[in-house]
N, CA, C and O atoms as a MOPAC input file, in Angstrom:
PM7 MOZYME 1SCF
protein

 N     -5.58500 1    -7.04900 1   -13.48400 1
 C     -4.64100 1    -5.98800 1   -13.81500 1
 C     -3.44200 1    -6.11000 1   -12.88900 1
 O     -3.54100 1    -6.02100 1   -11.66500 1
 N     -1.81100 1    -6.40800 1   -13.82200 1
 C     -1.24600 1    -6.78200 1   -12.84800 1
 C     -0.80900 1    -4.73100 1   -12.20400 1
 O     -1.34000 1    -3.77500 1   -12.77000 1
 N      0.25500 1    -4.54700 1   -10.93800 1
 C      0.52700 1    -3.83100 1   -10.54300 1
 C      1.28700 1    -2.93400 1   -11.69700 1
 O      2.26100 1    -3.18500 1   -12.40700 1
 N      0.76000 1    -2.22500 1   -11.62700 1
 C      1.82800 1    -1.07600 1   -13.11400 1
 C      1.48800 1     0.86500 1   -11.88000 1
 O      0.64200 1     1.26900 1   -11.08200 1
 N      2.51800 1     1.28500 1   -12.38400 1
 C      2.49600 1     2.30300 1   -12.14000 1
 C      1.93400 1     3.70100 1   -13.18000 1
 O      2.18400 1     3.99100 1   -14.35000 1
 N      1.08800 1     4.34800 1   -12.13800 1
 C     -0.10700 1     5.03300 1   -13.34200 1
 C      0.24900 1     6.43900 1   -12.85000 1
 O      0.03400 1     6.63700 1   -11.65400 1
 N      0.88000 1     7.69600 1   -13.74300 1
 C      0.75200 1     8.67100 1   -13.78200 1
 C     -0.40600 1     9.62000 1   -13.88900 1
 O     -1.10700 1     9.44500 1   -14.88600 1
 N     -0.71300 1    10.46900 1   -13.17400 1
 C     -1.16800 1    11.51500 1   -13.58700 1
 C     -0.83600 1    12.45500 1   -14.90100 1
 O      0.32200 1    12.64400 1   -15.27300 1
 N     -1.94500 1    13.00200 1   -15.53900 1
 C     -1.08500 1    13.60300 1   -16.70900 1
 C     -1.64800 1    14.99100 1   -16.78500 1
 O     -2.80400 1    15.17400 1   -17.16500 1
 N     -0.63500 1    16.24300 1   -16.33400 1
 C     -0.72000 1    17.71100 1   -16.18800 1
 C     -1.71500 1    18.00100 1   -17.38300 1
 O     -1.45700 1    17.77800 1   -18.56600 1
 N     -3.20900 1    18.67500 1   -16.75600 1
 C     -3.78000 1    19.16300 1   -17.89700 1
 C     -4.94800 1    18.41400 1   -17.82500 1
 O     -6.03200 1    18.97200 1   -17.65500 1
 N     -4.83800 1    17.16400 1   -17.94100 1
 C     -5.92400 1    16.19100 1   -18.24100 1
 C     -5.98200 1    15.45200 1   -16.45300 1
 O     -5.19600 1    14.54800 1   -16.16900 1
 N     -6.92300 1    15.94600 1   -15.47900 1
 C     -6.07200 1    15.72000 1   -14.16800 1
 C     -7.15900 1    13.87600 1   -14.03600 1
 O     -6.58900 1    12.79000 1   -13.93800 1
 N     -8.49400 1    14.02800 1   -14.07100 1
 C     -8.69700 1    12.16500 1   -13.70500 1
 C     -8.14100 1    10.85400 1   -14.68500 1
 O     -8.14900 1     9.66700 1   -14.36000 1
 N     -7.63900 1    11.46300 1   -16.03100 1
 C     -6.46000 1    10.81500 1   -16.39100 1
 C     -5.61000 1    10.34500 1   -16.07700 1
 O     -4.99800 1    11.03700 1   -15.26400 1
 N     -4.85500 1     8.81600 1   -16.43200 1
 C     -3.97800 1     8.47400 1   -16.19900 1
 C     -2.99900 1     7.72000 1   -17.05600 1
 O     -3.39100 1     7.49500 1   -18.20100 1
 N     -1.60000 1     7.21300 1   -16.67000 1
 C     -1.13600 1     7.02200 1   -18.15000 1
 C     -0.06100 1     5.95600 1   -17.24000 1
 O      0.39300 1     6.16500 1   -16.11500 1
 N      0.16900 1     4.76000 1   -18.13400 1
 C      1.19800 1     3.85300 1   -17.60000 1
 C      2.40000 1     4.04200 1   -18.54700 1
 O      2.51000 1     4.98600 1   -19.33000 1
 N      3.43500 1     2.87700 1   -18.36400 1
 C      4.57300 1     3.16100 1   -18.88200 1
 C      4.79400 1     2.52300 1   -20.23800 1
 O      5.68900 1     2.87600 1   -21.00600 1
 N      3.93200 1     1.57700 1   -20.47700 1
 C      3.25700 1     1.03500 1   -21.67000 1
 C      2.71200 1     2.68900 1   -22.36300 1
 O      3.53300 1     3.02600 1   -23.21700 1
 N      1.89500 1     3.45100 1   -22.24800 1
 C      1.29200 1     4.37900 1   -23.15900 1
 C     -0.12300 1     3.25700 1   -23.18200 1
 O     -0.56300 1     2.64700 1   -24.15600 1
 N     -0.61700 1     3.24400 1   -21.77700 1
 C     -1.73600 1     3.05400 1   -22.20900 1
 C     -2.68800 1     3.89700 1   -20.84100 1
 O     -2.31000 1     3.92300 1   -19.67000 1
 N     -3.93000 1     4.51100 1   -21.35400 1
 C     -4.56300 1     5.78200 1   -21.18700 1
 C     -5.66300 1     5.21200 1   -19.70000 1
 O     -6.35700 1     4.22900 1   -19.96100 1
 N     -5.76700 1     5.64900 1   -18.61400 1
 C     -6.71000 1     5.19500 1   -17.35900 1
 C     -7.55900 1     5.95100 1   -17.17000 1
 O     -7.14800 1     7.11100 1   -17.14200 1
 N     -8.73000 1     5.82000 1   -17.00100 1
 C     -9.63600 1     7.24400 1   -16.78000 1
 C     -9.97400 1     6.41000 1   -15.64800 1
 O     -9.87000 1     5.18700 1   -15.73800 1
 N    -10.45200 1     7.09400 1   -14.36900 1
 C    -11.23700 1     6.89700 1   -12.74600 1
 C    -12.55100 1     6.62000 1   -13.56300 1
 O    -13.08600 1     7.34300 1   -14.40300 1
 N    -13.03800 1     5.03600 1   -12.96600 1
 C    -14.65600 1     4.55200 1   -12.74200 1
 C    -15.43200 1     5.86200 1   -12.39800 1
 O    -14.73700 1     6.36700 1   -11.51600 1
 N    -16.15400 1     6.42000 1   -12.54700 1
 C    -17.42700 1     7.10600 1   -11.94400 1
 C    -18.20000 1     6.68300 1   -10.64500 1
 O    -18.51100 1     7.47200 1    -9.75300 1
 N    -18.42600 1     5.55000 1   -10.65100 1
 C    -18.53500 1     4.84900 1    -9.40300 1
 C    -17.59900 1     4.32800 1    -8.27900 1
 O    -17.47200 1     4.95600 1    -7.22800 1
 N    -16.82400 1     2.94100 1    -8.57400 1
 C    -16.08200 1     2.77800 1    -8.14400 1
 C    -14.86500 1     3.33100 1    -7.75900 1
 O    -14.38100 1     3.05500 1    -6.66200 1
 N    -14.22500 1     4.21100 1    -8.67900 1
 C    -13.15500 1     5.12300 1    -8.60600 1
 C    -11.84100 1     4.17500 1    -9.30700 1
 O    -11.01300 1     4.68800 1   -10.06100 1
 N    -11.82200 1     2.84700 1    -8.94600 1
 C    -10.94300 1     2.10500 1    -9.52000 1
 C    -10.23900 1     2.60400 1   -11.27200 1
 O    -10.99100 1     3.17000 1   -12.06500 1
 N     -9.24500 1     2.39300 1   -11.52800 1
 C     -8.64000 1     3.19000 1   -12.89600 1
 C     -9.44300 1     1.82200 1   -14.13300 1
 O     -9.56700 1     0.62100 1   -13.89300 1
 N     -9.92700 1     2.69800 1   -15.62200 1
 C    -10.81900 1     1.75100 1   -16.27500 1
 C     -9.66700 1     2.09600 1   -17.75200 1
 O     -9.06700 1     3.15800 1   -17.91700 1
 N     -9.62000 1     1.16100 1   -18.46200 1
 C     -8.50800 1     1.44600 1   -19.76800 1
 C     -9.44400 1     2.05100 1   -20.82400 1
 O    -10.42400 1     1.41700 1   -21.21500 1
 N     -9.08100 1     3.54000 1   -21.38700 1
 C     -9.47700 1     4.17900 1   -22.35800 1
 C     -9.44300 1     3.59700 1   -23.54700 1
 O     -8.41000 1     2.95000 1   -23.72000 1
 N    -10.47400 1     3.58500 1   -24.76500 1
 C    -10.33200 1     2.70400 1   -25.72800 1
 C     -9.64400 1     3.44400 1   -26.94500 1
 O    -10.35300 1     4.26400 1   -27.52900 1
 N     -7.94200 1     3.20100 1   -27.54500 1
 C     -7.79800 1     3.54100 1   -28.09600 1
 C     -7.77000 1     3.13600 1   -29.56000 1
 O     -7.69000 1     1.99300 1   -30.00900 1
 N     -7.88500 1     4.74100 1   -30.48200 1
 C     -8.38600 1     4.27600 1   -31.89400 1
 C     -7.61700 1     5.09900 1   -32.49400 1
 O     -7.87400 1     6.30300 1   -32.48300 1
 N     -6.10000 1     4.39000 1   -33.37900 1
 C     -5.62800 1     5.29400 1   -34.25200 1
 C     -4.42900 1     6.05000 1   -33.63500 1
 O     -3.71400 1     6.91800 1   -34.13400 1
 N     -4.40400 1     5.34800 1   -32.13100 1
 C     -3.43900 1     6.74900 1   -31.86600 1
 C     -3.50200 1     7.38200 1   -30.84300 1
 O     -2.64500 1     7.64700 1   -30.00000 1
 N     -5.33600 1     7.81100 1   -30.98700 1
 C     -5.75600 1     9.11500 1   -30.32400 1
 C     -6.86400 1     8.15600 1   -29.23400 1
 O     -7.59200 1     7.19100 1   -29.46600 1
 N     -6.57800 1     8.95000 1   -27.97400 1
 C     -8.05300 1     8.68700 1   -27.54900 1
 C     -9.17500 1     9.83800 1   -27.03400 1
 O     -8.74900 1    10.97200 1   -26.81500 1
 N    -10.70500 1     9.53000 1   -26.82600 1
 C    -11.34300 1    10.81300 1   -26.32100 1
 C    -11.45000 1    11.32900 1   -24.67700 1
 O    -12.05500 1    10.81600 1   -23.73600 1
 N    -10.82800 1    12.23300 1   -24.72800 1
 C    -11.07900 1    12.79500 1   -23.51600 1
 C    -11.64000 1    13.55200 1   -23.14100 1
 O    -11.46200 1    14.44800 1   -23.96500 1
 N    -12.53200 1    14.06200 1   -22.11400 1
 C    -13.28300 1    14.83300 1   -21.06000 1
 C    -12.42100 1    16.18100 1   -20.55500 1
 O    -11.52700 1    16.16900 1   -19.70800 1
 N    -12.84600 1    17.17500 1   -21.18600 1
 C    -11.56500 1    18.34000 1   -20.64500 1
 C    -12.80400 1    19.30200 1   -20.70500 1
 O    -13.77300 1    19.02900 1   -21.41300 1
 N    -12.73900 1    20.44200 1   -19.93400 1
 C    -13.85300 1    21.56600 1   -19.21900 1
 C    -15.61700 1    21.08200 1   -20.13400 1
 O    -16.32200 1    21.90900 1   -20.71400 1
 N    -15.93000 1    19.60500 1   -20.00400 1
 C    -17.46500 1    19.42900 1   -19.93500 1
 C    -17.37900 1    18.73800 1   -21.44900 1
 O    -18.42500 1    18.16000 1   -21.74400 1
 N    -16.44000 1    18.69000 1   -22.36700 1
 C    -16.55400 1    19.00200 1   -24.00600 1
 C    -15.52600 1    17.79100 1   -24.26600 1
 O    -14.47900 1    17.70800 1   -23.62300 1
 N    -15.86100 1    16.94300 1   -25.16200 1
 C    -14.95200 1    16.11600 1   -25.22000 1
 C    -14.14100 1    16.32700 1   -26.70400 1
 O    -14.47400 1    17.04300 1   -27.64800 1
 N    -12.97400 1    15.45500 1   -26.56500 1
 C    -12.15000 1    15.88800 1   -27.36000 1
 C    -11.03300 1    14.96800 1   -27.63300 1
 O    -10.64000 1    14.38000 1   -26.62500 1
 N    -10.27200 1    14.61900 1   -28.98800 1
 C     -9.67300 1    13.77800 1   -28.94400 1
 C     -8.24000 1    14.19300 1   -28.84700 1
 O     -7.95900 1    15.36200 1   -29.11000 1
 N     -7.32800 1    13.36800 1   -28.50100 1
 C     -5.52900 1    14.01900 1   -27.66400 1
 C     -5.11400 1    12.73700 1   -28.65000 1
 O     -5.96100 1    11.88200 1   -28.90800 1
 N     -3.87700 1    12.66400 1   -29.13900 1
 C     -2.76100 1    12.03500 1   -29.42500 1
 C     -2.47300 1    11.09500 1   -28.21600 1
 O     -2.44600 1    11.74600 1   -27.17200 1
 N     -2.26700 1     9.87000 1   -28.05000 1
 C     -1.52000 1     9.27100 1   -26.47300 1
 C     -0.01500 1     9.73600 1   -26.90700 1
 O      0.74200 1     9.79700 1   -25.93800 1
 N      0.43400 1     9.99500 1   -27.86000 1
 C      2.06200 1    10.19400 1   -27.84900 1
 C      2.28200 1    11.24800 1   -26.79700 1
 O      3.06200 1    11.13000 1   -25.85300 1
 N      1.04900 1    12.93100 1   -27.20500 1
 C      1.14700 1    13.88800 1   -26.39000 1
 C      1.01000 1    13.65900 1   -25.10800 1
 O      1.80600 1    14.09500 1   -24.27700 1
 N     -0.17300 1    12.84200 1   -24.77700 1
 C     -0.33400 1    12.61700 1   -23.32100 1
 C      1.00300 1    12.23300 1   -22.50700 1
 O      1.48800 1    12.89000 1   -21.58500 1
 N      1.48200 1    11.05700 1   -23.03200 1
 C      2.61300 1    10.05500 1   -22.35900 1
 C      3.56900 1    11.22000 1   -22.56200 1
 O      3.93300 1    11.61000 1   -21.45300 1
 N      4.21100 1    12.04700 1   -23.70900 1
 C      5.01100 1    13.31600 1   -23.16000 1
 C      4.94300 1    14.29300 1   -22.23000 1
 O      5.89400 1    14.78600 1   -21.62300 1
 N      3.64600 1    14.59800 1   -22.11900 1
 C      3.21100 1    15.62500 1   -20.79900 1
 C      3.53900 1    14.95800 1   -19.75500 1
 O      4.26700 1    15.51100 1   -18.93000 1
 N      3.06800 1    13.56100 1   -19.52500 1
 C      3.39800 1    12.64900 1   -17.89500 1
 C      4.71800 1    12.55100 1   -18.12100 1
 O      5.37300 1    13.46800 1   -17.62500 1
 N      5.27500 1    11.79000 1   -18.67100 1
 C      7.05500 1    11.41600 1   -18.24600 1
 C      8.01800 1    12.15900 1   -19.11500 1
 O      9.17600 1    11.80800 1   -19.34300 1
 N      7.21200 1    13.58500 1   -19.72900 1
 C      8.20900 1    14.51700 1   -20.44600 1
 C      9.60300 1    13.44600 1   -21.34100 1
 O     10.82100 1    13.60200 1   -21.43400 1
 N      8.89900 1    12.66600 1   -21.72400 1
 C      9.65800 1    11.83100 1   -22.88700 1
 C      8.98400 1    11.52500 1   -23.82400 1
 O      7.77400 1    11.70000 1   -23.96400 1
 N      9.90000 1    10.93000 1   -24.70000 1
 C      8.70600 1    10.24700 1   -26.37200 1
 C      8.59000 1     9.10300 1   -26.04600 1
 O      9.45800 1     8.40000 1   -25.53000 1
 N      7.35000 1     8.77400 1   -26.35800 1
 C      6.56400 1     7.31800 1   -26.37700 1
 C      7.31600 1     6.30100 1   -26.71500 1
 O      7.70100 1     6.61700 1   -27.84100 1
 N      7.80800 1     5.20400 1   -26.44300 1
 C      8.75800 1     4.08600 1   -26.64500 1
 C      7.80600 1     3.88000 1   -28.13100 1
 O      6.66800 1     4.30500 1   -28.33200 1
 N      8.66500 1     3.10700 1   -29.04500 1
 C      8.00400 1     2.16500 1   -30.05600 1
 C      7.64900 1     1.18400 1   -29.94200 1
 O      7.14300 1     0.59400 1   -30.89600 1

């Protein structure tokens, strides 16, 4: 993984998000950032115990309050 810079994304906090629009969740173990598998668009996320699926467009707007490049 080369060096990319990984946002936090307000809301979704062991989430993370690069400048690509692509989604990092923290290892469980290691802690190291692991790439979320996306399908369609959307990926599933972990929010109060219940999982759930988010748009990455929404995500990547919440982190850099912009629209997702094409």
């Amino acid at each position: 993984m080369e060096n990319k810079t990984l946002k936090y994304i307000p809301g979704y906090y062991p989430y993370r998000i690069d400048e690509d629009g692509k989604v990092f969740a923290s290892h469980p173990i290691t802690g190291f950032p692991v790439l979320v598998k996306e399908n369609k668009g959307m990926v599933s996320v972990r929010q109060e115990y219940r999982k759930k699926k988010v748009k990455v467009s929404e995500l990547y707007r919440r982190a850099f309050n912009k629209l997702l490049p094409e």
